[in-house]
PDB file of C-alpha atoms in Angstrom:
ATOM      1  CA  MET X   1       0.000   0.000   0.000  1.00 97.00           C
ATOM      2  CA  LYS X   2       1.300   3.438  -0.936  1.00 98.00           C
ATOM      3  CA  THR X   3       1.245   6.347   1.506  1.00 98.00           C
ATOM      4  CA  ILE X   4      -1.212   9.170   0.815  1.00 98.00           C
ATOM      5  CA  GLY X   5      -0.058  12.695   1.615  1.00 98.00           C
ATOM      6  CA  ILE X   6      -2.672  15.328   2.438  1.00 98.00           C
ATOM      7  CA  ILE X   7      -2.359  19.089   2.690  1.00 98.00           C
ATOM      8  CA  GLY X   8      -5.303  19.663   5.022  1.00 98.00           C
ATOM      9  CA  GLY X   9      -6.788  22.032   7.548  1.00 96.00           C
ATOM     10  CA  LEU X  10      -8.568  23.887   4.746  1.00 96.00           C
ATOM     11  CA  SER X  11     -10.860  23.549   6.698  1.00 96.00           C
ATOM     12  CA  PRO X  12     -10.351  20.963   9.464  1.00 97.00           C
ATOM     13  CA  GLU X  13     -14.031  19.988   9.077  1.00 97.00           C
ATOM     14  CA  SER X  14     -13.491  18.428   5.659  1.00 97.00           C
ATOM     15  CA  THR X  15     -10.008  17.136   6.492  1.00 98.00           C
ATOM     16  CA  VAL X  16     -11.661  14.926   9.113  1.00 98.00           C
ATOM     17  CA  LYS X  17     -13.780  13.426   6.320  1.00 98.00           C
ATOM     18  CA  TYR X  18     -10.674  12.699   4.248  1.00 98.00           C
ATOM     19  CA  TYR X  19      -9.070  10.862   7.156  1.00 98.00           C
ATOM     20  CA  GLN X  20     -12.246   8.952   8.014  1.00 98.00           C
ATOM     21  CA  TRP X  21     -13.164   7.918   4.474  1.00 98.00           C
ATOM     22  CA  LEU X  22      -9.623   6.970   3.434  1.00 98.00           C
ATOM     23  CA  ASN X  23      -9.374   4.625   6.396  1.00 98.00           C
ATOM     24  CA  GLU X  24     -12.863   3.210   5.842  1.00 98.00           C
ATOM     25  CA  GLY X  25     -12.067   2.628   2.175  1.00 98.00           C
ATOM     26  CA  ALA X  26      -8.802   0.835   2.937  1.00 98.00           C
ATOM     27  CA  ARG X  27     -10.503  -1.389   5.494  1.00 98.00           C
ATOM     28  CA  GLU X  28     -13.322  -2.202   3.081  1.00 97.00           C
ATOM     29  CA  ALA X  29     -10.869  -3.057   0.303  1.00 97.00           C
ATOM     30  CA  LEU X  30      -8.374  -5.065   2.355  1.00 97.00           C
ATOM     31  CA  GLY X  31     -10.411  -6.296   5.313  1.00 97.00           C
ATOM     32  CA  GLY X  32      -9.380  -6.956   8.886  1.00 96.00           C
ATOM     33  CA  ASN X  33      -7.553  -4.214  10.743  1.00 97.00           C
ATOM     34  CA  ASN X  34      -6.197  -2.606   7.592  1.00 98.00           C
ATOM     35  CA  ALA X  35      -6.148   1.188   7.450  1.00 98.00           C
ATOM     36  CA  ALA X  36      -4.830   3.740   5.007  1.00 98.00           C
ATOM     37  CA  LYS X  37      -1.236   4.933   5.285  1.00 98.00           C
ATOM     38  CA  ILE X  38      -1.543   8.712   5.579  1.00 98.00           C
ATOM     39  CA  VAL X  39       0.797  11.636   6.120  1.00 98.00           C
ATOM     40  CA  LEU X  40      -1.033  14.866   6.958  1.00 98.00           C
ATOM     41  CA  ILE X  41       0.232  18.437   6.956  1.00 98.00           C
ATOM     42  CA  SER X  42      -2.524  20.498   8.552  1.00 98.00           C
ATOM     43  CA  LEU X  43      -2.254  24.179   7.644  1.00 98.00           C
ATOM     44  CA  ASN X  44      -3.754  27.124   9.501  1.00 97.00           C
ATOM     45  CA  GLN X  45      -6.631  28.189   7.257  1.00 96.00           C
ATOM     46  CA  ALA X  46      -6.645  31.701   8.703  1.00 95.00           C
ATOM     47  CA  GLU X  47      -3.015  32.136   7.636  1.00 96.00           C
ATOM     48  CA  THR X  48      -3.581  30.966   4.064  1.00 96.00           C
ATOM     49  CA  MET X  49      -6.733  33.087   3.759  1.00 93.00           C
ATOM     50  CA  ASN X  50      -4.853  36.122   5.014  1.00 94.00           C
ATOM     51  CA  TYR X  51      -2.392  35.773   2.127  1.00 95.00           C
ATOM     52  CA  ARG X  52      -5.353  35.442  -0.234  1.00 92.00           C
ATOM     53  CA  LEU X  53      -7.064  38.557   1.133  1.00 91.00           C
ATOM     54  CA  LYS X  54      -3.821  40.495   0.701  1.00 94.00           C
ATOM     55  CA  LYS X  55      -3.600  39.140  -2.858  1.00 93.00           C
ATOM     56  CA  ASP X  56      -0.156  37.768  -2.015  1.00 96.00           C
ATOM     57  CA  VAL X  57      -0.343  34.897  -4.492  1.00 95.00           C
ATOM     58  CA  ALA X  58       3.315  33.956  -4.153  1.00 96.00           C
ATOM     59  CA  GLY X  59       3.156  34.009  -0.359  1.00 96.00           C
ATOM     60  CA  GLU X  60       0.256  31.571  -0.316  1.00 97.00           C
ATOM     61  CA  GLY X  61       1.843  29.417  -2.998  1.00 98.00           C
ATOM     62  CA  THR X  62       5.084  29.161  -1.033  1.00 97.00           C
ATOM     63  CA  ILE X  63       3.197  27.706   1.950  1.00 98.00           C
ATOM     64  CA  PHE X  64       1.739  24.972  -0.238  1.00 98.00           C
ATOM     65  CA  ALA X  65       5.012  24.190  -1.971  1.00 98.00           C
ATOM     66  CA  ASP X  66       6.706  23.857   1.420  1.00 98.00           C
ATOM     67  CA  ALA X  67       3.911  21.571   2.649  1.00 98.00           C
ATOM     68  CA  ALA X  68       4.345  19.374  -0.421  1.00 98.00           C
ATOM     69  CA  ARG X  69       8.082  19.047   0.235  1.00 98.00           C
ATOM     70  CA  LYS X  70       7.392  18.072   3.834  1.00 98.00           C
ATOM     71  CA  LEU X  71       4.949  15.386   2.706  1.00 98.00           C
ATOM     72  CA  LYS X  72       7.564  13.900   0.378  1.00 98.00           C
ATOM     73  CA  ALA X  73      10.195  14.002   3.129  1.00 98.00           C
ATOM     74  CA  ALA X  74       7.785  12.214   5.486  1.00 98.00           C
ATOM     75  CA  GLY X  75       7.334   9.349   3.036  1.00 98.00           C
ATOM     76  CA  ALA X  76       4.216  10.276   1.074  1.00 98.00           C
ATOM     77  CA  ASP X  77       3.845   8.731  -2.387  1.00 98.00           C
ATOM     78  CA  CYS X  78       1.277  11.263  -3.647  1.00 98.00           C
ATOM     79  CA  ILE X  79      -0.203  14.625  -2.700  1.00 98.00           C
ATOM     80  CA  LEU X  80      -3.820  15.607  -2.128  1.00 98.00           C
ATOM     81  CA  ILE X  81      -4.883  19.191  -1.458  1.00 98.00           C
ATOM     82  CA  GLY X  82      -7.970  18.796   0.731  1.00 98.00           C
ATOM     83  CA  SER X  83      -9.672  21.885  -0.687  1.00 98.00           C
ATOM     84  CA  ASN X  84     -10.996  22.775  -4.137  1.00 98.00           C
ATOM     85  CA  THR X  85     -10.185  26.475  -3.860  1.00 97.00           C
ATOM     86  CA  SER X  86      -6.643  25.839  -2.662  1.00 98.00           C
ATOM     87  CA  HIS X  87      -5.883  24.120  -5.967  1.00 98.00           C
ATOM     88  CA  VAL X  88      -5.097  27.651  -7.134  1.00 98.00           C
ATOM     89  CA  ASN X  89      -1.689  26.891  -5.579  1.00 98.00           C
ATOM     90  CA  VAL X  90      -0.978  23.865  -7.779  1.00 98.00           C
ATOM     91  CA  PRO X  91       1.462  25.769 -10.046  1.00 98.00           C
ATOM     92  CA  TYR X  92       3.691  26.489  -7.038  1.00 98.00           C
ATOM     93  CA  ILE X  93       3.741  22.826  -6.065  1.00 98.00           C
ATOM     94  CA  GLU X  94       4.541  21.860  -9.649  1.00 97.00           C
ATOM     95  CA  GLU X  95       7.375  24.388  -9.786  1.00 97.00           C
ATOM     96  CA  ALA X  96       8.816  22.886  -6.598  1.00 96.00           C
ATOM     97  CA  ASN X  97       9.437  19.583  -8.450  1.00 95.00           C
ATOM     98  CA  VAL X  98       8.664  17.582  -5.335  1.00 96.00           C
ATOM     99  CA  GLY X  99       8.986  14.265  -7.174  1.00 97.00           C
ATOM    100  CA  ILE X 100       5.646  12.642  -6.310  1.00 98.00           C
ATOM    101  CA  PRO X 101       2.346  13.025  -8.190  1.00 98.00           C
ATOM    102  CA  LEU X 102      -0.359  15.477  -7.180  1.00 98.00           C
ATOM    103  CA  ILE X 103      -3.836  14.011  -7.604  1.00 98.00           C
ATOM    104  CA  HIS X 104      -5.716  17.045  -8.899  1.00 98.00           C
ATOM    105  CA  LEU X 105      -9.259  17.322  -7.602  1.00 98.00           C
ATOM    106  CA  ALA X 106     -10.660  18.960 -10.735  1.00 98.00           C
ATOM    107  CA  ASP X 107      -9.189  16.233 -12.954  1.00 98.00           C
ATOM    108  CA  ALA X 108     -10.592  13.484 -10.733  1.00 98.00           C
ATOM    109  CA  THR X 109     -13.995  15.188 -10.796  1.00 98.00           C
ATOM    110  CA  ALA X 110     -13.919  15.604 -14.573  1.00 98.00           C
ATOM    111  CA  ASP X 111     -13.109  11.910 -15.041  1.00 98.00           C
ATOM    112  CA  THR X 112     -16.029  10.946 -12.787  1.00 98.00           C
ATOM    113  CA  ILE X 113     -18.455  13.219 -14.649  1.00 98.00           C
ATOM    114  CA  LEU X 114     -17.426  11.879 -18.049  1.00 98.00           C
ATOM    115  CA  ALA X 115     -17.630   8.288 -16.813  1.00 98.00           C
ATOM    116  CA  SER X 116     -21.254   9.058 -15.876  1.00 97.00           C
ATOM    117  CA  GLY X 117     -21.961  10.084 -19.465  1.00 97.00           C
ATOM    118  CA  PHE X 118     -22.513  13.761 -18.640  1.00 98.00           C
ATOM    119  CA  ASN X 119     -20.988  16.829 -20.262  1.00 97.00           C
ATOM    120  CA  ARG X 120     -23.040  19.735 -18.841  1.00 98.00           C
ATOM    121  CA  VAL X 121     -22.899  20.247 -15.097  1.00 98.00           C
ATOM    122  CA  ALA X 122     -23.293  23.001 -12.514  1.00 98.00           C
ATOM    123  CA  LEU X 123     -20.582  24.051 -10.095  1.00 98.00           C
ATOM    124  CA  MET X 124     -21.123  25.237  -6.518  1.00 98.00           C
ATOM    125  CA  GLY X 125     -18.182  26.329  -4.369  1.00 98.00           C
ATOM    126  CA  THR X 126     -16.405  29.433  -3.161  1.00 98.00           C
ATOM    127  CA  LEU X 127     -16.504  32.568  -5.293  1.00 98.00           C
ATOM    128  CA  LYS X 128     -12.933  31.920  -6.363  1.00 97.00           C
ATOM    129  CA  THR X 129     -13.715  28.393  -7.524  1.00 98.00           C
ATOM    130  CA  MET X 130     -16.925  29.363  -9.305  1.00 98.00           C
ATOM    131  CA  GLU X 131     -15.687  32.536 -10.970  1.00 98.00           C
ATOM    132  CA  GLU X 132     -11.988  32.048 -11.780  1.00 97.00           C
ATOM    133  CA  ASP X 133     -10.416  29.736 -14.360  1.00 97.00           C
ATOM    134  CA  PHE X 134      -7.821  27.762 -12.356  1.00 97.00           C
ATOM    135  CA  TYR X 135     -10.403  25.037 -11.611  1.00 97.00           C
ATOM    136  CA  LYS X 136     -13.088  25.374 -14.287  1.00 97.00           C
ATOM    137  CA  SER X 137     -10.562  25.409 -17.130  1.00 97.00           C
ATOM    138  CA  ARG X 138      -9.488  21.842 -16.347  1.00 97.00           C
ATOM    139  CA  LEU X 139     -13.109  20.682 -16.616  1.00 98.00           C
ATOM    140  CA  ILE X 140     -13.740  22.674 -19.787  1.00 98.00           C
ATOM    141  CA  ALA X 141     -10.550  21.290 -21.355  1.00 98.00           C
ATOM    142  CA  LYS X 142     -12.077  17.811 -21.082  1.00 97.00           C
ATOM    143  CA  GLY X 143     -15.228  18.880 -22.902  1.00 98.00           C
ATOM    144  CA  ILE X 144     -17.449  19.637 -19.918  1.00 98.00           C
ATOM    145  CA  GLU X 145     -19.743  22.673 -20.001  1.00 98.00           C
ATOM    146  CA  ILE X 146     -20.017  24.494 -16.669  1.00 98.00           C
ATOM    147  CA  ILE X 147     -23.054  26.350 -15.313  1.00 98.00           C
ATOM    148  CA  ILE X 148     -22.661  28.512 -12.216  1.00 98.00           C
ATOM    149  CA  PRO X 149     -25.340  30.003  -9.944  1.00 98.00           C
ATOM    150  CA  SER X 150     -26.579  33.595 -10.205  1.00 98.00           C
ATOM    151  CA  GLU X 151     -24.464  36.305  -8.612  1.00 98.00           C
ATOM    152  CA  GLN X 152     -26.755  36.493  -5.578  1.00 98.00           C
ATOM    153  CA  ASP X 153     -26.629  32.724  -5.097  1.00 98.00           C
ATOM    154  CA  ARG X 154     -22.856  32.626  -5.619  1.00 98.00           C
ATOM    155  CA  ILE X 155     -22.378  35.132  -2.809  1.00 98.00           C
ATOM    156  CA  TYR X 156     -24.687  33.158  -0.518  1.00 98.00           C
ATOM    157  CA  VAL X 157     -22.945  29.854  -1.260  1.00 98.00           C
ATOM    158  CA  SER X 158     -19.466  31.262  -0.700  1.00 98.00           C
ATOM    159  CA  ASP X 159     -20.366  33.175   2.451  1.00 98.00           C
ATOM    160  CA  THR X 160     -22.038  30.130   3.952  1.00 98.00           C
ATOM    161  CA  ILE X 161     -19.018  27.976   3.232  1.00 98.00           C
ATOM    162  CA  TYR X 162     -16.600  30.321   4.996  1.00 97.00           C
ATOM    163  CA  LYS X 163     -18.818  31.631   7.801  1.00 97.00           C
ATOM    164  CA  GLU X 164     -20.676  28.427   8.680  1.00 98.00           C
ATOM    165  CA  LEU X 165     -19.459  25.149   7.170  1.00 97.00           C
ATOM    166  CA  CYS X 166     -15.756  25.841   7.709  1.00 97.00           C
ATOM    167  CA  MET X 167     -16.661  26.541  11.346  1.00 96.00           C
ATOM    168  CA  GLY X 168     -18.534  23.253  11.689  1.00 96.00           C
ATOM    169  CA  VAL X 169     -21.963  24.909  11.611  1.00 98.00           C
ATOM    170  CA  VAL X 170     -24.514  22.987   9.527  1.00 97.00           C
ATOM    171  CA  SER X 171     -27.987  24.535   9.691  1.00 97.00           C
ATOM    172  CA  GLU X 172     -31.262  23.298   8.259  1.00 97.00           C
ATOM    173  CA  SER X 173     -31.815  26.709   6.656  1.00 97.00           C
ATOM    174  CA  ALA X 174     -28.530  26.427   4.762  1.00 97.00           C
ATOM    175  CA  ARG X 175     -29.343  22.873   3.687  1.00 97.00           C
ATOM    176  CA  THR X 176     -32.714  24.043   2.349  1.00 97.00           C
ATOM    177  CA  ARG X 177     -31.241  27.005   0.466  1.00 97.00           C
ATOM    178  CA  PHE X 178     -28.448  24.953  -1.093  1.00 97.00           C
ATOM    179  CA  GLN X 179     -31.013  22.367  -2.147  1.00 96.00           C
ATOM    180  CA  GLN X 180     -33.078  25.074  -3.833  1.00 97.00           C
ATOM    181  CA  ILE X 181     -30.034  26.444  -5.644  1.00 97.00           C
ATOM    182  CA  ALA X 182     -29.016  22.976  -6.840  1.00 97.00           C
ATOM    183  CA  ASP X 183     -32.538  22.203  -8.065  1.00 96.00           C
ATOM    184  CA  GLY X 184     -32.646  25.548  -9.868  1.00 97.00           C
ATOM    185  CA  LEU X 185     -29.400  24.719 -11.663  1.00 97.00           C
ATOM    186  CA  ALA X 186     -30.901  21.399 -12.763  1.00 97.00           C
ATOM    187  CA  ASP X 187     -33.869  23.335 -14.151  1.00 97.00           C
ATOM    188  CA  GLN X 188     -31.361  25.348 -16.207  1.00 97.00           C
ATOM    189  CA  GLY X 189     -30.155  22.161 -17.866  1.00 97.00           C
ATOM    190  CA  ALA X 190     -27.417  20.905 -15.554  1.00 98.00           C
ATOM    191  CA  GLN X 191     -27.174  17.110 -15.792  1.00 98.00           C
ATOM    192  CA  GLY X 192     -25.465  17.058 -12.423  1.00 97.00           C
ATOM    193  CA  VAL X 193     -24.121  19.413  -9.750  1.00 98.00           C
ATOM    194  CA  ILE X 194     -20.512  19.511  -8.588  1.00 98.00           C
ATOM    195  CA  LEU X 195     -20.201  20.066  -4.849  1.00 98.00           C
ATOM    196  CA  GLY X 196     -17.013  21.975  -5.587  1.00 98.00           C
ATOM    197  CA  CYS X 197     -16.011  22.700  -2.023  1.00 98.00           C
ATOM    198  CA  THR X 198     -14.886  19.936   0.290  1.00 98.00           C
ATOM    199  CA  GLU X 199     -17.116  21.305   3.083  1.00 98.00           C
ATOM    200  CA  LEU X 200     -20.282  20.920   1.010  1.00 98.00           C
ATOM    201  CA  THR X 201     -20.298  17.208   1.776  1.00 97.00           C
ATOM    202  CA  LEU X 202     -21.348  18.189   5.315  1.00 97.00           C
ATOM    203  CA  LEU X 203     -24.793  19.299   4.078  1.00 97.00           C
ATOM    204  CA  ASN X 204     -25.932  15.795   3.054  1.00 94.00           C
ATOM    205  CA  LEU X 205     -28.062  17.180   0.228  1.00 93.00           C
ATOM    206  CA  ALA X 206     -30.727  15.047  -1.446  1.00 89.00           C
ATOM    207  CA  GLU X 207     -30.477  14.299  -5.163  1.00 89.00           C
ATOM    208  CA  ASN X 208     -33.886  15.647  -6.164  1.00 87.00           C
ATOM    209  CA  LYS X 209     -33.484  16.734  -9.776  1.00 93.00           C
ATOM    210  CA  ALA X 210     -29.853  15.893 -10.630  1.00 95.00           C
ATOM    211  CA  PRO X 211     -27.063  13.793  -9.134  1.00 97.00           C
ATOM    212  CA  PHE X 212     -24.340  15.397  -7.069  1.00 98.00           C
ATOM    213  CA  PHE X 213     -20.630  15.000  -7.664  1.00 98.00           C
ATOM    214  CA  ASP X 214     -19.214  15.173  -4.142  1.00 98.00           C
ATOM    215  CA  THR X 215     -15.617  16.225  -4.694  1.00 98.00           C
ATOM    216  CA  THR X 216     -14.468  15.066  -1.260  1.00 98.00           C
ATOM    217  CA  ARG X 217     -15.657  11.511  -1.901  1.00 98.00           C
ATOM    218  CA  ILE X 218     -14.314  11.611  -5.467  1.00 98.00           C
ATOM    219  CA  HIS X 219     -10.877  12.699  -4.254  1.00 98.00           C
ATOM    220  CA  VAL X 220     -10.816   9.988  -1.586  1.00 98.00           C
ATOM    221  CA  HIS X 221     -11.798   7.346  -4.132  1.00 98.00           C
ATOM    222  CA  LYS X 222      -9.082   8.438  -6.571  1.00 98.00           C
ATOM    223  CA  ALA X 223      -6.463   8.464  -3.808  1.00 98.00           C
ATOM    224  CA  LEU X 224      -7.413   4.949  -2.725  1.00 98.00           C
ATOM    225  CA  GLU X 225      -7.188   3.750  -6.319  1.00 98.00           C
ATOM    226  CA  PHE X 226      -3.639   5.093  -6.414  1.00 98.00           C
ATOM    227  CA  ALA X 227      -2.629   3.753  -3.004  1.00 98.00           C
ATOM    228  CA  LEU X 228      -4.040   0.263  -3.528  1.00 98.00           C
ATOM    229  CA  ALA X 229      -2.978  -0.217  -7.151  1.00 95.00           C
TER     230      ALA X 229
END
């Protein structure tokens, strides 16, 4: 079994899911007392967000490149960034030439969507993930059309992620509103909806009008495929 390296803490709420589901998946695949081999670097989300607010792209990227080096030094065979939005730092990790593969969350999600036979999906996540190209472009490059919520809904989704879900707060009102937004995107022609923030898995949304692509579960599945190959 290979060792999975995770850059986590972005937020801790979803990093817990990575740890739990990786271990559950390894036990299910191998039986007995088997568990996943994991190396975790848990970053301070407030620190990384402070760089982002200051628009210090290089400062934030340096933190992620350093974390990747530490994972390699600790024996990791691959790298996961446990956050969709933080994949904006992938170029800095690539420039660091760490020497182990990075399993890109957008690529794993695109592969899952295409395997489902879909090519037109909606994306919910932080404003940065929904509006910028660092994430969407990798989906579009594989022939997937992306629909995003209205401006008002994008602001609500992003604010709720940072102010509630990242703090471990999961309210019924948020669950209801997210469900309404997802159903509205399906009405616009989305064949499925990407839960493009690792915290969105906490909402346990129901697949009313279109299936969800839970990026946390997708990432875990892809990492287990790599580790158990």
